[in-house]
Coordinates of C-alpha atoms and ligand atoms in Angstrom, one line a residue:
M1042 CA 84.6 64.2 101.6
L1043 CA 83.9 63.6 105.5
L1044 CA 84.7 65.7 108.0
K1045 CA 86.5 64.8 110.8
P1046 CA 84.3 65.6 114.1
R1047 CA 86.8 68.6 115.3
F1048 CA 86.6 70.1 111.8
L1049 CA 82.8 69.6 112.1
A1050 CA 82.2 70.8 115.3
L1051 CA 84.4 73.8 114.4
V1052 CA 82.0 74.7 111.1
I1053 CA 78.9 74.6 112.9
L1054 CA 80.4 77.1 115.3
L1055 CA 81.1 79.6 113.1
W1056 CA 78.0 78.8 111.1
F1057 CA 75.9 79.8 113.9
P1058 CA 75.0 83.3 114.1
L1059 CA 76.8 85.5 116.9
A1060 CA 75.6 87.7 119.4
Y1061 CA 77.9 90.8 118.4
S1062 CA 77.9 94.1 119.8
Q1063 CA 77.2 96.1 116.3
S1064 CA 73.9 96.0 117.1
K1065 CA 74.4 99.3 119.3
P1066 CA 75.1 102.4 118.5
V1067 CA 77.8 103.6 120.9
D1068 CA 79.8 101.9 123.1
A1069 CA 80.2 102.4 126.9
E1070 CA 83.6 104.3 125.7
G1071 CA 82.0 106.2 122.9
H1072 CA 82.9 104.1 120.3
Q1073 CA 80.1 104.7 117.6
W1074 CA 78.9 101.1 115.9
W1075 CA 80.5 102.1 112.3
Q1076 CA 83.6 101.2 114.4
H1077 CA 83.1 98.3 115.6
A1078 CA 81.7 97.0 112.0
V1079 CA 82.5 94.9 109.3
F1080 CA 81.6 96.4 105.7
Y1081 CA 81.2 94.4 102.9
E1082 CA 80.7 95.9 99.5
I1083 CA 77.9 93.8 97.1
Y1084 CA 77.9 94.8 92.7
P1085 CA 74.4 93.6 93.3
R1086 CA 74.3 92.7 89.4
S1087 CA 76.7 89.7 90.6
Y1088 CA 76.1 89.1 93.8
A1089 CA 72.8 86.2 93.4
D1090 CA 69.6 85.9 90.8
S1091 CA 66.8 84.8 92.3
N1092 CA 64.9 84.9 88.6
G1093 CA 66.7 83.8 86.3
D1094 CA 67.5 86.0 84.3
G1095 CA 71.1 86.0 84.6
I1096 CA 71.6 89.3 86.9
G1097 CA 71.9 89.3 90.3
D1098 CA 69.0 91.5 92.2
L1099 CA 68.0 92.3 95.6
N1100 CA 65.5 89.1 96.6
G1101 CA 68.9 87.3 95.6
I1102 CA 70.9 89.5 98.1
S1103 CA 68.2 89.3 101.0
S1104 CA 68.4 85.7 100.3
K1105 CA 72.2 85.2 101.1
L1106 CA 71.3 87.2 104.5
D1107 CA 72.6 84.2 107.0
Y1108 CA 75.9 83.3 104.8
L1109 CA 76.7 87.3 105.4
K1110 CA 75.7 87.1 108.7
S1111 CA 77.6 83.8 109.6
L1112 CA 80.2 85.2 108.0
G1113 CA 80.4 88.4 110.3
V1114 CA 79.3 90.9 108.0
D1115 CA 77.6 93.9 109.8
A1116 CA 76.6 96.6 106.8
I1117 CA 76.2 95.6 103.6
W1118 CA 77.3 98.4 101.2
I1119 CA 75.4 98.1 97.1
T1120 CA 76.7 99.8 94.9
P1121 CA 73.7 101.4 93.0
C1122 CA 70.6 99.4 92.0
F1123 CA 68.6 102.8 91.7
P1124 CA 66.6 102.8 87.7
S1125 CA 69.6 103.7 85.4
P1126 CA 70.3 103.0 81.2
Q1127 CA 73.0 100.6 83.0
V1128 CA 75.7 102.6 80.6
D1129 CA 78.1 102.5 83.5
F1130 CA 76.1 99.6 85.1
G1131 CA 74.0 101.4 87.6
Y1132 CA 76.7 104.9 88.5
D1133 CA 74.1 106.5 85.6
V1134 CA 71.5 107.2 88.1
S1135 CA 68.0 108.2 86.5
D1136 CA 66.1 108.1 89.3
Y1137 CA 67.4 109.0 93.0
E1138 CA 64.7 107.6 94.9
N1139 CA 63.6 104.1 93.1
I1140 CA 65.1 101.0 92.4
D1141 CA 65.7 99.9 89.1
P1142 CA 63.3 97.0 87.8
V1143 CA 66.5 95.2 86.9
Y1144 CA 67.3 94.7 90.7
G1145 CA 63.5 94.2 91.7
T1146 CA 60.6 96.7 93.7
L1147 CA 60.9 99.4 96.3
A1148 CA 59.1 96.5 97.6
D1149 CA 62.2 94.4 97.5
F1150 CA 64.2 97.0 99.2
G1151 CA 61.8 97.2 101.6
S1152 CA 62.0 93.5 102.8
L1153 CA 65.7 93.3 102.3
E1154 CA 66.4 96.1 104.6
K1155 CA 63.6 94.3 107.1
N1156 CA 65.3 91.3 107.2
A1157 CA 68.9 92.5 107.2
K1158 CA 67.8 94.6 110.5
K1159 CA 66.4 91.9 112.1
R1160 CA 70.3 90.0 111.7
G1161 CA 71.5 92.9 113.2
I1162 CA 72.7 93.9 109.2
R1163 CA 72.8 97.4 108.0
I1164 CA 72.3 99.0 104.6
I1165 CA 74.7 100.7 103.0
L1166 CA 73.7 102.5 99.8
D1167 CA 75.8 104.3 97.1
F1168 CA 74.9 107.5 96.3
V1169 CA 76.3 109.3 92.8
I1170 CA 76.9 112.8 93.7
N1171 CA 79.0 114.3 91.0
H1172 CA 76.6 113.1 87.6
T1173 CA 73.2 111.8 87.1
S1174 CA 72.2 109.9 83.9
D1175 CA 71.7 112.0 80.7
Q1176 CA 68.1 110.1 81.2
H1177 CA 67.3 111.6 84.0
K1178 CA 64.7 114.6 84.6
W1179 CA 66.5 117.0 85.5
F1180 CA 69.1 116.2 82.5
I1181 CA 66.2 115.8 79.9
N1182 CA 65.1 119.3 81.0
S1183 CA 68.1 120.8 81.3
R1184 CA 69.1 120.0 77.8
S1185 CA 65.5 121.2 76.3
S1186 CA 65.8 124.7 76.0
R1187 CA 68.3 127.4 77.2
T1188 CA 66.0 128.6 79.0
A1189 CA 64.7 125.5 81.1
D1190 CA 64.2 125.5 84.2
K1191 CA 67.0 123.0 85.4
R1192 CA 69.5 124.6 82.4
D1193 CA 71.6 125.4 85.5
W1194 CA 71.9 122.5 87.1
Y1195 CA 74.2 120.9 84.9
I1196 CA 77.0 122.4 83.5
W1197 CA 76.2 124.6 80.2
R1198 CA 79.0 126.0 78.3
D1199 CA 79.9 127.8 74.8
G1200 CA 82.6 126.2 73.3
K1201 CA 85.4 128.6 72.2
G1202 CA 84.8 128.3 68.7
P1203 CA 83.3 125.7 65.8
E1204 CA 83.8 122.5 67.0
Q1205 CA 86.3 123.6 69.8
P1206 CA 85.0 122.8 73.2
P1207 CA 85.3 124.8 75.9
N1208 CA 88.6 123.9 77.5
N1209 CA 91.1 121.1 77.5
W1210 CA 89.3 119.0 80.2
I1211 CA 89.8 115.6 79.1
S1212 CA 87.0 112.8 80.3
T1213 CA 88.7 110.1 82.7
F1214 CA 86.9 107.4 80.4
G1215 CA 88.2 108.4 77.5
G1216 CA 87.4 111.8 74.7
S1217 CA 86.7 115.4 75.8
A1218 CA 85.0 116.1 78.6
W1219 CA 82.5 118.5 76.7
T1220 CA 80.1 117.2 74.5
F1221 CA 77.9 119.1 72.0
D1222 CA 74.5 119.1 72.3
S1223 CA 73.4 120.5 69.1
K1224 CA 69.8 121.1 70.0
T1225 CA 71.2 124.2 71.9
G1226 CA 74.0 124.7 70.7
Q1227 CA 76.4 124.5 73.6
Y1228 CA 78.8 121.7 75.3
Y1229 CA 78.0 119.9 78.5
Y1230 CA 80.5 119.2 80.8
H1231 CA 80.9 114.9 82.1
Y1232 CA 84.4 113.9 84.2
F1233 CA 83.3 110.2 83.4
Y1234 CA 81.1 109.2 80.2
P1235 CA 78.9 111.2 77.1
Q1236 CA 75.9 110.0 79.6
Q1237 CA 77.1 110.8 82.9
P1238 CA 76.4 115.1 83.0
D1239 CA 77.9 116.3 86.2
L1240 CA 76.1 118.2 88.2
N1241 CA 76.0 121.7 88.8
W1242 CA 77.1 121.8 92.6
R1243 CA 76.9 125.8 92.8
N1244 CA 73.3 125.7 91.9
P1245 CA 71.8 125.9 95.7
A1246 CA 68.8 124.1 94.4
V1247 CA 71.2 121.3 93.0
H1248 CA 72.6 121.0 96.9
N1249 CA 69.4 121.0 98.7
A1250 CA 67.8 118.4 96.1
M1251 CA 70.5 115.7 97.0
M1252 CA 69.7 116.5 100.4
D1253 CA 67.0 115.3 100.5
V1254 CA 67.4 112.0 98.3
T1255 CA 69.4 111.5 101.1
R1256 CA 66.7 112.3 104.0
W1257 CA 64.6 109.9 101.7
W1258 CA 66.2 106.5 101.9
Y1259 CA 67.8 107.7 105.5
K1260 CA 63.8 107.7 106.2
R1261 CA 63.4 103.5 104.8
G1262 CA 65.9 102.9 106.8
V1263 CA 69.4 103.3 104.8
A1264 CA 72.6 103.3 107.4
G1265 CA 73.9 105.4 105.4
F1266 CA 76.5 106.1 101.9
R1267 CA 79.8 105.3 100.0
L1268 CA 79.3 108.6 98.2
D1269 CA 81.1 108.2 94.9
A1270 CA 83.3 109.9 93.1
V1271 CA 83.3 112.9 95.7
D1272 CA 86.8 114.7 94.1
T1273 CA 84.6 115.5 91.4
L1274 CA 81.9 118.3 92.2
F1275 CA 83.1 121.7 91.5
E1276 CA 85.0 122.8 88.8
D1277 CA 86.8 126.1 88.1
P1278 CA 84.5 128.6 87.3
D1279 CA 86.6 130.0 84.7
L1280 CA 87.3 127.0 83.5
R1281 CA 91.1 127.5 83.1
D1282 CA 92.7 124.8 80.7
N1283 CA 94.6 122.0 82.9
P1284 CA 98.1 121.6 82.5
V1285 CA 99.5 119.1 79.7
L1286 CA 101.5 116.6 80.7
P1287 CA 104.0 114.3 78.4
G1288 CA 102.6 111.5 76.6
I1289 CA 99.0 109.8 75.9
N1290 CA 96.9 108.6 78.1
K1291 CA 95.2 104.5 77.4
Y1292 CA 92.4 106.2 75.7
G1293 CA 94.9 107.9 73.3
D1294 CA 94.2 111.8 74.2
P1295 CA 97.0 113.8 75.5
K1296 CA 97.9 113.3 79.3
E1297 CA 96.7 115.9 81.7
E1298 CA 97.0 117.1 85.9
D1299 CA 93.1 117.6 86.9
K1300 CA 94.3 120.9 88.9
Y1301 CA 91.5 122.8 87.8
N1302 CA 88.3 119.7 87.6
T1303 CA 89.1 117.4 90.5
K1304 CA 89.5 118.1 94.6
L1305 CA 88.6 121.6 94.7
P1306 CA 88.2 123.3 97.8
E1307 CA 84.2 123.8 98.0
V1308 CA 84.1 119.7 98.0
H1309 CA 84.4 120.0 101.8
D1310 CA 81.8 122.1 102.1
V1311 CA 78.9 119.7 100.0
L1312 CA 80.8 117.0 102.8
R1313 CA 80.2 118.7 105.8
D1314 CA 76.5 119.5 105.4
L1315 CA 75.6 116.2 103.7
R1316 CA 77.4 115.4 107.4
K1317 CA 74.9 117.3 109.3
V1318 CA 72.3 115.2 107.5
A1319 CA 73.7 112.1 108.4
D1320 CA 74.2 112.8 111.8
Q1321 CA 70.4 113.9 111.9
N1322 CA 70.2 110.5 110.9
G1323 CA 72.3 108.2 112.7
A1324 CA 74.2 107.7 109.6
V1325 CA 77.6 106.7 108.3
L1326 CA 79.4 108.2 104.9
I1327 CA 81.9 106.6 103.8
G1328 CA 84.0 108.2 100.8
E1329 CA 85.4 106.8 97.9
T1330 CA 88.5 109.0 98.3
W1331 CA 91.4 108.5 96.1
T1332 CA 94.4 109.8 97.7
K1333 CA 98.3 110.1 97.0
D1334 CA 99.3 109.8 100.3
V1335 CA 97.7 109.9 103.6
A1336 CA 98.5 113.4 104.6
E1337 CA 96.1 114.0 101.4
L1338 CA 92.9 111.6 103.2
K1339 CA 93.0 113.8 106.5
P1340 CA 91.4 116.7 105.3
Y1341 CA 88.2 113.9 104.9
Y1342 CA 87.3 113.4 108.1
G1343 CA 86.8 117.5 108.0
E1344 CA 89.3 120.0 110.2
H1345 CA 86.7 119.0 113.2
S1346 CA 85.4 115.6 112.3
N1347 CA 82.3 117.0 110.7
E1348 CA 82.8 115.6 107.7
L1349 CA 83.3 112.0 105.8
Q1350 CA 83.9 109.4 109.2
M1351 CA 84.9 107.1 107.0
P1352 CA 86.9 107.9 103.7
M1353 CA 88.5 104.7 102.4
D1354 CA 91.9 103.9 102.8
L1355 CA 92.5 103.6 99.0
M1356 CA 96.3 103.5 98.9
F1357 CA 96.3 100.1 101.1
T1358 CA 95.0 98.9 97.4
E1359 CA 98.6 99.9 95.6
L1360 CA 100.8 99.1 98.0
K1361 CA 103.3 96.3 97.1
F1362 CA 102.8 92.8 99.1
S1363 CA 105.9 93.4 101.7
A1364 CA 106.4 93.8 105.2
P1365 CA 108.5 97.4 105.6
I1366 CA 105.9 98.5 102.2
F1367 CA 103.1 97.9 105.0
R1368 CA 104.4 98.5 107.9
Q1369 CA 105.5 102.2 106.8
H1370 CA 102.5 103.0 105.5
I1371 CA 100.4 101.7 108.4
A1372 CA 102.3 104.0 110.5
A1373 CA 101.6 106.8 108.4
V1374 CA 97.5 106.0 108.5
D1375 CA 98.1 105.5 112.2
A1376 CA 99.9 108.8 113.3
S1377 CA 97.9 110.6 111.2
G1378 CA 94.7 110.8 114.2
G1379 CA 91.6 109.8 111.9
W1380 CA 90.0 106.4 112.0
P1381 CA 90.9 104.1 109.7
V1382 CA 88.9 102.6 106.5
Y1383 CA 91.9 99.4 105.2
V1384 CA 90.1 98.6 102.0
I1385 CA 92.2 95.7 99.6
S1386 CA 89.5 95.6 96.7
N1387 CA 86.3 97.2 95.2
H1388 CA 84.4 96.8 91.4
D1389 CA 86.8 98.7 90.1
I1390 CA 90.1 97.2 90.7
V1391 CA 92.3 94.0 89.8
R1392 CA 90.9 91.8 92.4
S1393 CA 93.5 91.5 95.5
Y1394 CA 93.5 87.1 94.6
N1395 CA 95.8 88.5 91.8
R1396 CA 97.0 91.9 92.9
Y1397 CA 98.9 90.7 95.8
G1398 CA 99.1 87.1 95.2
D1399 CA 103.2 85.9 92.5
G1400 CA 101.1 83.3 90.8
Q1401 CA 102.0 80.7 93.5
H1402 CA 100.5 80.9 96.7
N1403 CA 98.1 82.5 96.0
D1404 CA 96.2 80.9 98.7
A1405 CA 98.2 81.6 101.5
M1406 CA 99.1 84.8 100.4
A1407 CA 95.0 85.8 100.6
K1408 CA 95.7 84.7 104.1
V1409 CA 98.3 86.9 104.7
M1410 CA 95.9 89.2 103.5
A1411 CA 92.7 89.1 105.0
S1412 CA 94.7 88.6 108.9
L1413 CA 96.8 92.1 108.2
Y1414 CA 93.8 93.9 107.2
L1415 CA 90.9 92.4 109.4
T1416 CA 93.5 92.8 112.4
L1417 CA 94.5 96.2 112.4
R1418 CA 92.9 99.2 114.2
G1419 CA 89.8 101.3 111.8
T1420 CA 87.4 99.5 109.8
P1421 CA 87.6 96.7 107.3
I1422 CA 85.6 97.3 104.0
M1423 CA 85.1 93.6 102.2
Y1424 CA 84.7 93.1 98.6
Y1425 CA 82.6 89.9 97.9
G1426 CA 84.2 86.8 97.0
E1427 CA 87.6 88.3 98.2
E1428 CA 87.1 85.6 101.3
L1429 CA 86.9 82.4 98.7
G1430 CA 89.7 84.0 96.8
M1431 CA 88.0 84.7 94.0
E1432 CA 90.5 85.4 91.0
N1433 CA 90.0 87.9 88.2
N1434 CA 88.2 86.1 85.0
D1435 CA 89.3 89.0 82.1
P1436 CA 87.9 89.3 79.0
V1437 CA 90.1 87.8 76.4
R1438 CA 88.4 89.3 73.8
K1439 CA 87.4 92.9 72.7
E1440 CA 83.6 91.7 71.8
D1441 CA 83.3 90.6 74.9
V1442 CA 84.3 93.3 77.2
K1443 CA 80.8 94.8 79.1
D1444 CA 82.7 97.6 80.6
P1445 CA 82.7 100.6 77.9
K1446 CA 85.7 101.7 78.9
G1447 CA 87.4 98.9 78.1
R1448 CA 85.8 98.7 75.2
L1449 CA 87.3 102.2 74.6
G1450 CA 91.3 101.6 75.8
W1451 CA 91.0 98.3 74.2
P1452 CA 93.6 96.6 74.7
Q1453 CA 95.8 99.0 76.3
D1454 CA 92.4 99.2 79.2
I1455 CA 90.9 96.2 79.4
G1456 CA 87.9 97.6 81.6
R1457 CA 86.4 96.5 84.9
D1458 CA 84.6 93.1 84.1
G1459 CA 87.5 90.9 85.4
E1460 CA 86.5 92.0 89.3
R1461 CA 82.9 91.9 88.9
T1462 CA 82.3 88.4 88.0
P1463 CA 79.1 86.3 90.1
M1464 CA 80.1 85.3 93.1
Q1465 CA 80.7 81.9 93.3
W1466 CA 78.4 79.8 95.9
N1467 CA 78.9 76.3 94.6
D1468 CA 80.6 73.8 91.9
S1469 CA 78.0 73.8 90.3
P1470 CA 77.1 75.2 86.5
N1471 CA 78.2 79.0 86.8
A1472 CA 79.3 78.5 90.6
G1473 CA 75.2 78.5 91.5
F1474 CA 74.8 82.3 91.2
T1475 CA 72.1 81.8 88.1
P1476 CA 70.1 79.4 86.9
G1477 CA 70.3 80.9 83.6
L1478 CA 72.9 82.8 81.4
P1479 CA 75.0 84.5 83.6
W1480 CA 75.9 88.6 82.0
L1481 CA 79.4 87.6 82.8
P1482 CA 81.2 84.2 83.3
V1483 CA 83.0 82.6 86.1
P1484 CA 86.7 81.8 86.3
A1485 CA 87.2 78.2 85.7
S1486 CA 88.7 78.2 89.7
Y1487 CA 84.8 78.3 90.9
K1488 CA 85.2 74.5 91.3
T1489 CA 87.2 74.8 94.2
H1490 CA 87.0 78.6 95.4
N1491 CA 83.4 78.9 96.2
V1492 CA 81.3 78.7 99.5
E1493 CA 80.6 75.9 99.7
T1494 CA 83.2 73.7 99.3
E1495 CA 85.4 76.1 101.0
L1496 CA 83.3 75.5 104.4
K1497 CA 84.1 72.5 104.5
D1498 CA 87.8 72.8 104.6
P1499 CA 88.5 74.6 107.6
S1500 CA 91.9 75.5 106.1
S1501 CA 90.2 77.1 103.5
I1502 CA 90.2 81.3 102.7
L1503 CA 86.8 81.2 103.9
N1504 CA 87.7 80.0 107.1
V1505 CA 90.4 82.1 107.5
Y1506 CA 88.0 84.8 107.3
R1507 CA 85.0 83.4 109.6
R1508 CA 88.6 83.4 112.2
V1509 CA 89.5 86.4 112.1
L1510 CA 86.2 88.1 112.4
V1511 CA 85.2 86.2 115.2
L1512 CA 88.3 86.7 116.9
R1513 CA 88.0 90.5 115.3
H1514 CA 84.2 91.3 116.8
Q1515 CA 85.1 89.4 120.3
N1516 CA 88.6 90.5 121.3
R1517 CA 88.8 93.3 123.3
A1518 CA 92.2 94.4 121.9
L1519 CA 91.2 93.6 118.5
L1520 CA 88.3 96.5 118.6
D1521 CA 90.0 98.7 120.7
G1522 CA 93.1 98.3 121.2
D1523 CA 96.7 100.6 120.3
Y1524 CA 98.7 99.9 116.9
V1525 CA 101.6 99.0 118.2
A1526 CA 104.7 97.8 115.7
L1527 CA 106.9 95.3 116.3
N1528 CA 110.6 94.4 114.6
E1529 CA 110.1 97.5 112.8
N1530 CA 113.5 96.4 111.0
D1531 CA 112.3 92.5 109.6
A1532 CA 112.2 92.6 106.0
N1533 CA 110.3 89.6 105.6
V1534 CA 107.8 89.7 108.8
L1535 CA 105.3 91.9 109.7
S1536 CA 104.4 91.8 113.2
Y1537 CA 102.2 93.7 115.3
L1538 CA 100.4 93.8 118.9
R1539 CA 97.0 95.6 119.5
R1540 CA 97.1 96.4 123.1
Y1541 CA 94.1 97.3 125.2
K1542 CA 95.3 98.0 128.9
N1543 CA 96.8 94.4 130.5
E1544 CA 95.4 92.0 127.1
A1545 CA 97.3 92.1 124.3
V1546 CA 97.0 90.0 120.5
I1547 CA 99.9 89.6 118.8
V1548 CA 99.7 88.8 114.9
V1549 CA 102.4 87.9 112.8
L1550 CA 102.9 87.6 109.0
N1551 CA 104.9 86.5 107.1
M1552 CA 105.3 87.8 104.3
S1553 CA 108.0 86.0 102.6
A1554 CA 108.3 82.5 100.1
Q1555 CA 111.3 81.5 102.4
P1556 CA 110.4 80.2 106.5
Q1557 CA 111.5 82.5 108.8
E1558 CA 112.4 82.7 112.5
V1559 CA 111.5 85.5 114.6
T1560 CA 112.2 86.6 118.5
F1561 CA 109.9 89.4 119.9
D1562 CA 110.9 90.9 123.6
L1563 CA 108.0 92.4 124.9
A1564 CA 108.8 93.7 127.9
S1565 CA 109.4 97.5 127.0
Q1566 CA 105.6 97.3 126.2
G1567 CA 105.4 96.1 129.9
F1568 CA 104.5 92.1 128.7
A1569 CA 107.1 90.2 129.9
T1570 CA 105.7 86.3 128.9
K1571 CA 107.3 83.9 127.2
T1572 CA 104.3 82.3 125.6
A1573 CA 101.7 83.7 123.6
R1574 CA 98.2 81.1 123.6
T1575 CA 97.0 80.8 120.1
L1576 CA 94.3 82.3 118.5
L1577 CA 94.7 81.2 114.9
T1578 CA 97.5 79.8 113.0
T1579 CA 97.6 78.6 108.9
M1580 CA 100.7 76.7 109.9
N1581 CA 100.1 73.0 110.6
P1582 CA 99.8 71.8 112.7
E1583 CA 98.0 73.9 115.2
S1584 CA 100.0 74.7 118.6
T1585 CA 97.8 75.9 121.2
E1586 CA 100.9 78.1 121.9
G1587 CA 103.2 80.1 120.0
S1588 CA 107.0 80.8 121.4
L1589 CA 107.7 84.6 121.5
S1590 CA 112.1 83.5 122.0
H1591 CA 111.3 82.0 119.0
M1592 CA 108.7 81.2 116.1
A1593 CA 109.3 79.0 113.3
L1594 CA 107.0 80.5 110.5
D1595 CA 106.5 78.9 107.4
P1596 CA 106.6 80.6 104.1
F1597 CA 103.6 82.9 103.4
S1598 CA 102.3 82.1 107.0
V1599 CA 99.8 84.2 110.1
Y1600 CA 100.8 83.4 114.0
I1601 CA 97.7 85.6 115.8
G1602 CA 97.8 84.8 119.4
A1603 CA 96.8 86.6 122.8
I1604 CA 99.1 87.6 125.4
S1605 CA 98.6 89.7 128.8
K1606 CA 100.8 90.6 131.8
Ligands
NOJ2593 C1 83.4 105.0 91.0 C2 83.0 104.0 90.8 O1 82.7 103.7 91.7 C3 82.9 103.5 88.9 O2 82.5 102.1 89.2 C4 82.4 104.8 88.2 O3 82.3 104.1 87.4 C5 82.6 106.2 88.2 N1 82.8 106.1 90.1 C6 81.5 107.2 88.1 O4 80.5 106.7 88.7

């Protein structure tokens, strides 16, 4: 396809690396680097395969740094790339201070870090703190005898009786959370798979060893960690049975309230200590924080802002695509006082393209979602491929499932393979991810939804992401402005201002399948103007001005404009 000169100019403009301010640790107004940064999660197995074994690797990521830079990414969070038997695809770490050969070497990590730094991109690693692999040398020692050095580094208990585990706790991946080890005649505890024994965080030696792991990586240039499964670090010392709830879960176990093995207050002591080490290294801590409401999220920041700088708002991923629902949630987050961390996808949940999509307008809806979470106050974390409208490619036969919990729970739980498929780089076989056989198949939609094809189309999902990210990095109101909700009774259109001194950006999102008309009266916000200067719209043709007294919106469309006093 030949590009029209105007569109070619746009593509070239967007491709050139922008001189973003994110490389400075703190700006003149005291914002930390991570408050102005855009984070991007990479599942290394699926990003880019440099050696043709069908599995992505660190050199593959290195080869895509220019893409990431031009997209507007300031920090990449790489899910676990440490040595691992890969039972839980890296979330079962057998050595915290090395790289799994499938992903490369420490030297490859070093060059990735160096090349990323050159481009102003920081590296965040995934720290699996709740458990190790059962192949970690600590656990091998621990299970070797009741008097082993590291026996107390894990949770070992006698059963209640013959073939009776110590209590009724259920693993979140199915079955009892206790596994009997015949060698020493005791059970060990694992909140996840049996191959992921829980560390005993009440043991100071474990605590110190884990703090040292973070220091080890900080010395190698890591800018922070995403902390895995922070809620499950501690268990009730008396091992009280959890209350049993009515019904059976996806794995055939009785449902339980995880009252005595999750969210114990001691978690916060660990977060404070990890934060002290992070602060000594100018690093950021991101948390895998699943919460039922905004009030539950607040304590993760710490009473004196001395825990996680970035606890993820994973509630966002559970909201229905609806203007009033998002409006209510954003208002609650904004009022709570913490720095918001918005996320719409990750490697554990169905891709945003399918989750929010209605099956008919998914592309337009993906653009609305991009324009929403990338223009809010706070720090967004993207998930690789979301910027393309990558969709889930779920297995249809049990024998194809790679994620063990998908085999265990089939067909109620089909596992997480569908949201972990290879990044779609172009329309060649396997979407250009590998010259070999990819570890997971790409969906048929890779033919249209891939980097190369979308770069050529100015109205693609990718180009909307790129344009919003340019605005987000350059526009003062989008960087630092307040959030002001507008037209709060509108059931279809979500509108808000990001207001900074005499400037503001107005964001208008039609979240319905019908055309809508909206009117804004911004006098009470101190803006007398009746028009906005268009920064971005997904409507065709793109007008240079938007009328605030009468704005007509296409179904699932976006209008973003600048106004001033
Ligand atoms: C959360 C991770 O995101 C998930 O992928 C993993 O299976 C569990 N923690 C266990 O580490």
